[in-house]
mmCIF file of C-alpha atoms in Angstrom:
data_model
loop_
_atom_site.group_PDB
_atom_site.id
_atom_site.type_symbol
_atom_site.label_atom_id
_atom_site.label_comp_id
_atom_site.label_asym_id
_atom_site.label_seq_id
_atom_site.Cartn_x
_atom_site.Cartn_y
_atom_site.Cartn_z
ATOM 1 C CA UNK T 235 126.271 336.143 170.602
ATOM 2 C CA UNK T 236 126.182 333.566 173.381
ATOM 3 C CA UNK T 237 124.029 330.488 172.889
ATOM 4 C CA UNK T 238 123.472 327.128 174.566
ATOM 5 C CA UNK T 239 123.964 324.531 171.855
ATOM 6 C CA UNK T 240 122.947 320.895 171.519
ATOM 7 C CA UNK T 241 126.082 319.416 169.952
ATOM 8 C CA UNK T 242 125.175 315.697 169.934
ATOM 9 C CA UNK T 243 122.746 313.292 171.569
ATOM 10 C CA UNK T 244 123.569 312.174 175.075
ATOM 11 C CA UNK T 245 123.786 313.386 178.651
ATOM 12 C CA UNK T 246 124.303 316.832 180.130
ATOM 13 C CA UNK T 247 127.739 317.086 178.493
ATOM 14 C CA UNK T 248 126.050 317.098 175.055
ATOM 15 C CA UNK T 249 125.037 320.742 175.524
ATOM 16 C CA UNK T 250 127.511 323.615 175.799
ATOM 17 C CA UNK T 251 127.862 327.371 175.497
ATOM 18 C CA UNK T 252 129.148 328.647 172.166
ATOM 19 C CA UNK T 253 129.727 332.020 170.564
ATOM 20 C CA UNK T 254 127.604 331.992 167.397
ATOM 21 C CA UNK T 255 126.726 334.599 164.741
ATOM 22 C CA UNK T 256 123.700 336.781 165.406
ATOM 23 C CA UNK T 257 120.677 335.626 163.382
ATOM 24 C CA UNK T 258 119.076 337.901 160.807
ATOM 25 C CA UNK T 259 115.293 337.921 160.542
ATOM 26 C CA UNK T 260 113.943 336.520 157.304
ATOM 27 C CA UNK T 261 110.696 337.390 155.575
ATOM 28 C CA UNK T 262 107.829 337.322 158.048
ATOM 29 C CA UNK T 263 110.119 336.871 161.034
ATOM 30 C CA UNK T 264 110.557 338.789 164.273
ATOM 31 C CA UNK T 265 113.927 338.918 166.016
ATOM 32 C CA UNK T 266 113.583 338.827 169.784
ATOM 33 C CA UNK T 267 116.214 339.927 172.271
ATOM 34 C CA UNK T 268 115.714 337.235 174.857
ATOM 35 C CA UNK T 269 115.042 338.299 178.431
ATOM 36 C CA UNK T 270 114.052 334.857 179.720
ATOM 37 C CA UNK T 271 113.559 331.339 178.394
ATOM 38 C CA UNK T 272 111.577 328.469 179.843
ATOM 39 C CA UNK T 273 112.901 324.937 180.299
ATOM 40 C CA UNK T 274 110.738 321.928 179.479
ATOM 41 C CA UNK T 275 111.089 318.131 179.631
ATOM 42 C CA UNK T 276 111.055 318.109 175.826
ATOM 43 C CA UNK T 277 114.414 319.920 175.943
ATOM 44 C CA UNK T 278 116.270 317.103 177.672
ATOM 45 C CA UNK T 279 114.343 314.433 175.763
ATOM 46 C CA UNK T 280 115.655 316.043 172.565
ATOM 47 C CA UNK T 281 119.159 316.036 174.026
ATOM 48 C CA UNK T 282 118.842 312.346 174.860
ATOM 49 C CA UNK T 283 117.822 311.622 171.267
ATOM 50 C CA UNK T 284 114.370 310.326 172.189
ATOM 51 C CA UNK T 285 112.695 312.691 169.727
ATOM 52 C CA UNK T 286 115.124 312.469 166.814
ATOM 53 C CA UNK T 287 112.550 310.703 164.606
ATOM 54 C CA UNK T 288 109.999 313.417 165.353
ATOM 55 C CA UNK T 289 112.273 316.455 165.217
ATOM 56 C CA UNK T 290 114.676 315.640 162.402
ATOM 57 C CA UNK T 291 117.111 318.272 163.691
ATOM 58 C CA UNK T 292 120.561 318.571 162.187
ATOM 59 C CA UNK T 293 123.131 319.069 164.923
ATOM 60 C CA UNK T 294 124.591 321.248 166.256
ATOM 61 C CA UNK T 295 121.542 323.392 166.956
ATOM 62 C CA UNK T 296 120.745 326.115 169.487
ATOM 63 C CA UNK T 297 118.323 324.523 171.940
ATOM 64 C CA UNK T 298 115.259 325.946 173.642
ATOM 65 C CA UNK T 299 111.543 326.145 172.862
ATOM 66 C CA UNK T 300 110.021 329.243 174.483
ATOM 67 C CA UNK T 301 111.028 332.833 175.146
ATOM 68 C CA UNK T 302 109.962 336.223 176.400
ATOM 69 C CA UNK T 303 111.766 339.414 175.445
ATOM 70 C CA UNK T 304 111.628 342.512 173.273
ATOM 71 C CA UNK T 305 111.425 342.892 169.517
ATOM 72 C CA UNK T 306 114.909 343.740 168.275
ATOM 73 C CA UNK T 307 114.361 343.698 164.494
ATOM 74 C CA UNK T 308 111.749 342.609 161.943
ATOM 75 C CA UNK T 309 112.094 340.994 158.537
ATOM 76 C CA UNK T 310 110.484 341.999 155.264
ATOM 77 C CA UNK T 311 106.776 341.353 155.091
ATOM 78 C CA UNK T 312 106.385 341.379 158.873
ATOM 79 C CA UNK T 313 103.491 343.378 160.295
ATOM 80 C CA UNK T 314 102.043 344.139 163.697
ATOM 81 C CA UNK T 315 105.340 344.404 165.585
ATOM 82 C CA UNK T 316 107.516 347.395 166.438
ATOM 83 C CA UNK T 317 111.031 347.572 167.860
ATOM 84 C CA UNK T 318 110.848 347.404 171.638
ATOM 85 C CA UNK T 319 107.527 345.518 171.854
ATOM 86 C CA UNK T 320 107.390 343.092 174.772
ATOM 87 C CA UNK T 321 106.542 339.699 173.286
ATOM 88 C CA UNK T 322 106.574 335.991 174.010
ATOM 89 C CA UNK T 323 106.689 332.972 171.723
ATOM 90 C CA UNK T 324 106.826 329.225 171.316
ATOM 91 C CA UNK T 325 109.635 329.073 168.758
ATOM 92 C CA UNK T 326 109.434 326.934 165.629
ATOM 93 C CA UNK T 327 109.881 323.216 166.339
ATOM 94 C CA UNK T 328 112.225 322.798 163.405
ATOM 95 C CA UNK T 329 114.621 325.610 164.288
ATOM 96 C CA UNK T 330 114.445 325.969 168.114
ATOM 97 C CA UNK T 331 116.892 328.658 169.316
ATOM 98 C CA UNK T 332 115.398 330.003 172.555
ATOM 99 C CA UNK T 333 118.575 329.530 174.626
ATOM 100 C CA UNK T 334 120.431 332.458 173.099
ATOM 101 C CA UNK T 335 120.713 336.215 173.359
ATOM 102 C CA UNK T 336 118.747 336.646 170.120
ATOM 103 C CA UNK T 337 116.269 334.400 168.311
ATOM 104 C CA UNK T 338 114.291 334.811 165.080
ATOM 105 C CA UNK T 339 110.713 333.551 165.179
ATOM 106 C CA UNK T 340 107.936 333.437 162.595
ATOM 107 C CA UNK T 341 105.429 336.201 163.283
ATOM 108 C CA UNK T 342 102.630 333.616 163.446
ATOM 109 C CA UNK T 343 104.268 332.172 166.566
ATOM 110 C CA UNK T 344 104.761 335.497 168.412
ATOM 111 C CA UNK T 345 102.286 337.533 170.456
ATOM 112 C CA UNK T 346 102.356 340.474 172.859
ATOM 113 C CA UNK T 347 103.096 339.080 176.293
ATOM 114 C CA UNK T 348 100.607 339.647 179.126
ATOM 115 C CA UNK T 349 100.955 343.221 180.338
ATOM 116 C CA UNK T 350 100.581 342.075 183.950
ATOM 117 C CA UNK T 351 103.609 339.755 183.830
ATOM 118 C CA UNK T 352 107.338 340.238 183.925
ATOM 119 C CA UNK T 353 109.622 338.430 181.500
ATOM 120 C CA UNK T 354 110.377 335.527 183.842
ATOM 121 C CA UNK T 355 106.742 334.534 184.338
ATOM 122 C CA UNK T 356 105.888 335.148 180.687
ATOM 123 C CA UNK T 357 108.736 332.894 179.490
ATOM 124 C CA UNK T 358 107.239 329.933 181.312
ATOM 125 C CA UNK T 359 103.850 330.273 179.656
ATOM 126 C CA UNK T 360 104.063 329.546 175.893
ATOM 127 C CA UNK T 361 104.800 325.813 175.622
ATOM 128 C CA UNK T 362 102.984 324.660 178.750
ATOM 129 C CA UNK T 363 100.085 327.048 178.183
ATOM 130 C CA UNK T 364 99.592 326.055 174.556
ATOM 131 C CA UNK T 365 99.835 322.376 175.483
ATOM 132 C CA UNK T 366 97.229 322.668 178.224
ATOM 133 C CA UNK T 367 94.892 324.810 176.133
ATOM 134 C CA UNK T 368 95.018 322.657 173.015
ATOM 135 C CA UNK T 369 94.635 319.440 175.011
ATOM 136 C CA UNK T 370 91.644 320.634 177.008
ATOM 137 C CA UNK T 371 89.822 322.763 174.433
ATOM 138 C CA UNK T 372 90.632 321.070 171.130
ATOM 139 C CA UNK T 373 91.123 317.396 172.020
ATOM 140 C CA UNK T 374 89.118 316.721 175.182
ATOM 141 C CA UNK T 375 86.426 319.378 174.562
ATOM 142 C CA UNK T 376 86.350 320.224 178.267
ATOM 143 C CA UNK T 377 83.288 322.260 179.214
ATOM 144 C CA UNK T 378 80.965 322.954 182.114
ATOM 145 C CA UNK T 379 80.259 319.741 183.980
ATOM 146 C CA UNK T 380 83.148 317.695 182.527
ATOM 147 C CA UNK T 381 84.638 315.392 185.132
ATOM 148 C CA UNK T 382 88.348 315.676 184.382
ATOM 149 C CA UNK T 383 91.327 313.834 185.810
ATOM 150 C CA UNK T 384 94.788 315.413 185.455
ATOM 151 C CA UNK T 385 97.842 313.421 186.503
ATOM 152 C CA UNK T 386 100.810 315.445 187.766
ATOM 153 C CA UNK T 387 98.926 318.665 188.440
ATOM 154 C CA UNK T 388 101.770 320.478 190.200
ATOM 155 C CA UNK T 389 104.085 320.563 187.170
ATOM 156 C CA UNK T 390 104.475 323.191 184.481
ATOM 157 C CA UNK T 391 101.620 321.996 182.255
ATOM 158 C CA UNK T 392 99.516 320.764 185.152
ATOM 159 C CA UNK T 393 99.358 324.067 187.024
ATOM 160 C CA UNK T 394 98.043 325.793 183.895
ATOM 161 C CA UNK T 395 95.736 322.922 182.918
ATOM 162 C CA UNK T 396 94.010 323.035 186.316
ATOM 163 C CA UNK T 397 93.286 326.747 185.971
ATOM 164 C CA UNK T 398 92.114 326.473 182.360
ATOM 165 C CA UNK T 399 89.887 323.475 183.127
ATOM 166 C CA UNK T 400 88.223 325.327 186.001
ATOM 167 C CA UNK T 401 87.741 328.339 183.708
ATOM 168 C CA UNK T 402 85.980 326.045 181.219
ATOM 169 C CA UNK T 403 83.723 324.781 184.015
ATOM 170 C CA UNK T 404 85.156 321.330 184.684
ATOM 171 C CA UNK T 405 85.226 319.377 187.929
ATOM 172 C CA UNK T 406 88.936 318.615 188.366
ATOM 173 C CA UNK T 407 90.785 315.893 190.246
ATOM 174 C CA UNK T 408 94.577 315.710 190.161
ATOM 175 C CA UNK T 409 97.482 313.821 191.645
ATOM 176 C CA UNK T 410 100.162 315.530 193.702
ATOM 177 C CA UNK T 411 102.686 314.745 196.399
ATOM 178 C CA UNK T 412 102.151 316.171 199.874
ATOM 179 C CA UNK T 413 104.567 318.963 198.860
ATOM 180 C CA UNK T 414 102.415 319.877 195.869
ATOM 181 C CA UNK T 415 99.046 319.511 197.599
ATOM 182 C CA UNK T 416 98.790 323.100 198.832
ATOM 183 C CA UNK T 417 99.746 324.526 195.437
ATOM 184 C CA UNK T 418 97.144 322.626 193.398
ATOM 185 C CA UNK T 419 94.424 323.426 195.923
ATOM 186 C CA UNK T 420 95.247 327.131 195.617
ATOM 187 C CA UNK T 421 94.866 326.785 191.859
ATOM 188 C CA UNK T 422 91.283 325.628 192.338
ATOM 189 C CA UNK T 423 91.386 321.842 191.973
ATOM 190 C CA UNK T 424 88.349 320.086 193.466
ATOM 191 C CA UNK T 425 90.085 316.936 194.690
ATOM 192 C CA UNK T 426 93.674 315.821 195.219
ATOM 193 C CA UNK T 427 94.999 312.265 195.272
ATOM 194 C CA UNK T 428 98.320 311.727 197.040
ATOM 195 C CA UNK T 429 100.147 309.574 194.493
ATOM 196 C CA UNK T 430 102.719 308.551 197.131
ATOM 197 C CA UNK T 431 99.994 306.676 199.003
ATOM 198 C CA UNK T 432 97.315 305.707 196.478
ATOM 199 C CA UNK T 433 97.174 304.249 192.967
ATOM 200 C CA UNK T 434 94.845 306.100 190.640
ATOM 201 C CA UNK T 435 93.712 302.753 189.266
ATOM 202 C CA UNK T 436 92.065 302.124 192.647
ATOM 203 C CA UNK T 437 89.847 305.181 192.252
ATOM 204 C CA UNK T 438 86.138 304.524 192.707
ATOM 205 C CA UNK T 439 85.118 307.596 190.728
ATOM 206 C CA UNK T 440 84.742 307.553 186.946
ATOM 207 C CA UNK T 441 85.852 310.431 184.739
ATOM 208 C CA UNK T 442 84.774 311.801 181.373
ATOM 209 C CA UNK T 443 88.307 312.695 180.324
ATOM 210 C CA UNK T 444 91.915 312.266 181.421
ATOM 211 C CA UNK T 445 94.894 314.520 180.732
ATOM 212 C CA UNK T 446 97.977 312.388 181.332
ATOM 213 C CA UNK T 447 101.130 314.355 182.134
ATOM 214 C CA UNK T 448 103.077 311.478 183.714
ATOM 215 C CA UNK T 449 103.011 308.466 181.369
ATOM 216 C CA UNK T 450 104.203 304.981 182.330
ATOM 217 C CA UNK T 451 102.084 303.113 184.842
ATOM 218 C CA UNK T 452 99.969 306.185 185.485
ATOM 219 C CA UNK T 453 98.876 306.241 181.862
ATOM 220 C CA UNK T 454 97.989 302.541 181.973
ATOM 221 C CA UNK T 455 95.891 303.038 185.102
ATOM 222 C CA UNK T 456 94.093 306.005 183.549
ATOM 223 C CA UNK T 457 91.883 303.733 181.447
ATOM 224 C CA UNK T 458 90.550 302.079 184.608
ATOM 225 C CA UNK T 459 88.979 305.339 185.806
ATOM 226 C CA UNK T 460 87.602 306.451 182.430
ATOM 227 C CA UNK T 461 83.966 305.994 181.534
ATOM 228 C CA UNK T 462 83.075 304.233 178.251
ATOM 229 C CA UNK T 463 83.350 306.710 175.413
ATOM 230 C CA UNK T 464 85.861 308.804 177.314
ATOM 231 C CA UNK T 465 89.278 309.909 176.130
ATOM 232 C CA UNK T 466 92.829 310.027 177.421
ATOM 233 C CA UNK T 467 95.107 312.713 176.010
ATOM 234 C CA UNK T 468 98.763 312.259 176.946
ATOM 235 C CA UNK T 469 101.920 314.298 176.512
ATOM 236 C CA UNK T 470 104.050 311.714 178.313
ATOM 237 C CA UNK T 471 103.013 308.427 176.730
ATOM 238 C CA UNK T 472 103.774 307.133 173.253
ATOM 239 C CA UNK T 473 102.790 308.891 170.004
ATOM 240 C CA UNK T 474 100.109 307.315 167.805
ATOM 241 C CA UNK T 475 99.381 307.676 164.074
ATOM 242 C CA UNK T 476 97.318 310.869 164.409
ATOM 243 C CA UNK T 477 100.327 312.499 166.074
ATOM 244 C CA UNK T 478 102.314 311.959 162.887
ATOM 245 C CA UNK T 479 99.581 313.153 160.543
ATOM 246 C CA UNK T 480 97.995 316.018 162.485
ATOM 247 C CA UNK T 481 100.708 317.361 164.787
ATOM 248 C CA UNK T 482 103.858 316.724 162.778
ATOM 249 C CA UNK T 483 102.774 316.423 159.133
ATOM 250 C CA UNK T 484 105.255 313.545 159.040
ATOM 251 C CA UNK T 485 105.703 311.010 156.210
ATOM 252 C CA UNK T 486 103.767 307.764 156.144
ATOM 253 C CA UNK T 487 106.568 305.652 157.561
ATOM 254 C CA UNK T 488 106.509 307.743 160.758
ATOM 255 C CA UNK T 489 102.766 307.132 161.114
ATOM 256 C CA UNK T 490 103.414 303.417 160.618
ATOM 257 C CA UNK T 491 106.121 303.467 163.285
ATOM 258 C CA UNK T 492 103.809 305.262 165.703
ATOM 259 C CA UNK T 493 101.053 302.741 164.913
ATOM 260 C CA UNK T 494 103.351 299.932 166.015
ATOM 261 C CA UNK T 495 104.754 301.471 169.187
ATOM 262 C CA UNK T 496 101.345 302.725 170.343
ATOM 263 C CA UNK T 497 99.540 299.418 169.728
ATOM 264 C CA UNK T 498 99.591 298.247 173.388
ATOM 265 C CA UNK T 499 98.113 301.480 174.734
ATOM 266 C CA UNK T 500 95.549 301.675 171.915
ATOM 267 C CA UNK T 501 94.458 298.107 172.671
ATOM 268 C CA UNK T 502 94.158 299.066 176.319
ATOM 269 C CA UNK T 503 91.964 301.996 175.284
ATOM 270 C CA UNK T 504 89.829 299.738 173.078
ATOM 271 C CA UNK T 505 89.249 297.309 175.950
ATOM 272 C CA UNK T 506 88.097 300.257 178.061
ATOM 273 C CA UNK T 507 85.821 301.384 175.195
ATOM 274 C CA UNK T 508 87.717 304.666 175.225
ATOM 275 C CA UNK T 509 90.113 306.519 172.942
ATOM 276 C CA UNK T 510 93.737 307.575 173.216
ATOM 277 C CA UNK T 511 95.549 310.566 171.770
ATOM 278 C CA UNK T 512 99.159 311.691 172.118
ATOM 279 C CA UNK T 513 99.408 315.458 171.669
ATOM 280 C CA UNK T 514 102.360 317.379 170.287
ATOM 281 C CA UNK T 515 101.173 320.980 170.553
ATOM 282 C CA UNK T 516 101.521 323.498 167.726
ATOM 283 C CA UNK T 517 102.735 327.098 168.010
ATOM 284 C CA UNK T 518 99.946 329.648 167.612
ATOM 285 C CA UNK T 519 100.010 333.419 168.040
ATOM 286 C CA UNK T 520 96.196 333.414 168.310
ATOM 287 C CA UNK T 521 96.302 330.981 171.216
ATOM 288 C CA UNK T 522 99.077 332.997 172.879
ATOM 289 C CA UNK T 523 96.914 336.116 172.644
ATOM 290 C CA UNK T 524 94.040 334.184 174.211
ATOM 291 C CA UNK T 525 96.254 333.033 177.075
ATOM 292 C CA UNK T 526 97.556 336.574 177.590
ATOM 293 C CA UNK T 527 93.978 337.835 177.877
ATOM 294 C CA UNK T 528 93.184 335.231 180.532
ATOM 295 C CA UNK T 529 96.307 336.200 182.471
ATOM 296 C CA UNK T 530 95.492 339.906 182.365
ATOM 297 C CA UNK T 531 91.906 339.183 183.428
ATOM 298 C CA UNK T 532 93.208 337.310 186.479
ATOM 299 C CA UNK T 533 91.914 333.925 185.294
ATOM 300 C CA UNK T 534 95.325 332.355 184.664
ATOM 301 C CA UNK T 535 98.559 332.711 186.629
ATOM 302 C CA UNK T 536 101.835 331.053 185.542
ATOM 303 C CA UNK T 537 103.665 329.300 188.366
ATOM 304 C CA UNK T 538 107.462 329.639 188.417
ATOM 305 C CA UNK T 539 109.284 327.067 190.511
ATOM 306 C CA UNK T 540 112.735 328.628 190.225
ATOM 307 C CA UNK T 541 114.804 331.110 188.239
ATOM 308 C CA UNK T 542 118.430 330.649 187.170
ATOM 309 C CA UNK T 543 120.857 332.993 185.422
ATOM 310 C CA UNK T 544 121.645 331.943 181.862
ATOM 311 C CA UNK T 545 125.209 331.043 182.852
ATOM 312 C CA UNK T 546 123.809 328.430 185.254
ATOM 313 C CA UNK T 547 121.505 326.761 182.751
ATOM 314 C CA UNK T 548 123.219 323.407 183.329
ATOM 315 C CA UNK T 549 122.114 323.611 186.976
ATOM 316 C CA UNK T 550 118.601 324.490 185.807
ATOM 317 C CA UNK T 551 118.549 321.376 183.623
ATOM 318 C CA UNK T 552 119.762 319.238 186.518
ATOM 319 C CA UNK T 553 116.882 320.536 188.631
ATOM 320 C CA UNK T 554 114.403 319.946 185.811
ATOM 321 C CA UNK T 555 115.499 316.361 185.292
ATOM 322 C CA UNK T 556 114.977 315.546 188.968
ATOM 323 C CA UNK T 557 111.273 315.861 188.199
ATOM 324 C CA UNK T 558 110.211 317.654 191.370
ATOM 325 C CA UNK T 559 109.637 321.194 190.071
ATOM 326 C CA UNK T 560 106.357 322.814 191.075
ATOM 327 C CA UNK T 561 105.592 324.943 188.047
ATOM 328 C CA UNK T 562 108.202 326.096 185.535
ATOM 329 C CA UNK T 563 111.983 326.499 185.678
ATOM 330 C CA UNK T 564 113.197 329.602 183.813
ATOM 331 C CA UNK T 565 116.589 331.053 182.899
ATOM 332 C CA UNK T 566 117.162 334.807 182.585
ATOM 333 C CA UNK T 567 119.725 336.654 180.515
ATOM 334 C CA UNK T 568 121.725 339.354 182.321
ATOM 335 C CA UNK T 569 121.964 341.827 179.435
ATOM 336 C CA UNK T 570 118.250 341.628 178.629
ATOM 337 C CA UNK T 571 115.858 344.553 179.255
ATOM 338 C CA UNK T 572 113.729 344.504 182.380
#
């Protein structure tokens, strides 16, 4: 079968198409014939080697984190899935494999895809949707009346986080460029800050919680707009010790490394009398079923920026790395069912 393989760490040339053997589903696994796969910043960060300590992947490896498609085969001990079921999944972090014609996924990471979506939209939901949901519900405890700030609201995670936060009852402010302003307003955001003209650190308002999707200077400024006792959850900053213990179940030396590299931002949080958390989401079929329900109820709508054929995935990555996508970039496989 055809697969897009990470062969070494480096630039775009480090990934290439290869003909590889078809995978066989193991015990408790579902084999999915891939119709579409979503691209995410984590994909090129892995290629660049920025996550090698976290991932521990042995190269070469088929890349890709999220898929939508149909069940093609099931392994022993698998239940709840039949051949031909339309499903979506955030694949296992250790094995990856979404950028291929077939991928085997643990049944605990697979769920029926929303009945109201096609494969392209569904493929862009798992990673970003799980990230937004787990950040808002589990880490920030967003609820009715929460004053929430989301940086980078027009991106893949941001577009879903805005909708989920409004569903939970929050008052939401986000940053966007003039090109993204109309999109985030349609998604229900209460207030938009044009980041091309204004620094968020100059904000006069104070927020209960911040979801940082940008990192860098934006993350540093986030503590200036956070009330005492508030919390910043980031997916674009630096990991801290809880990331190693809770999200990755990593050995102690990884937690120690994260303690050291996150010290400046944790000190910044302490001075603001706030807390900081870097989130590395976890796959969850239960959470995928919850997201599917929200989609089918009309509460949540994935936003697709652009769609590329699988053979043009290098072009899709180039577009992703420019950082201007509004919503998700997805690749589709020509031989997949529709």
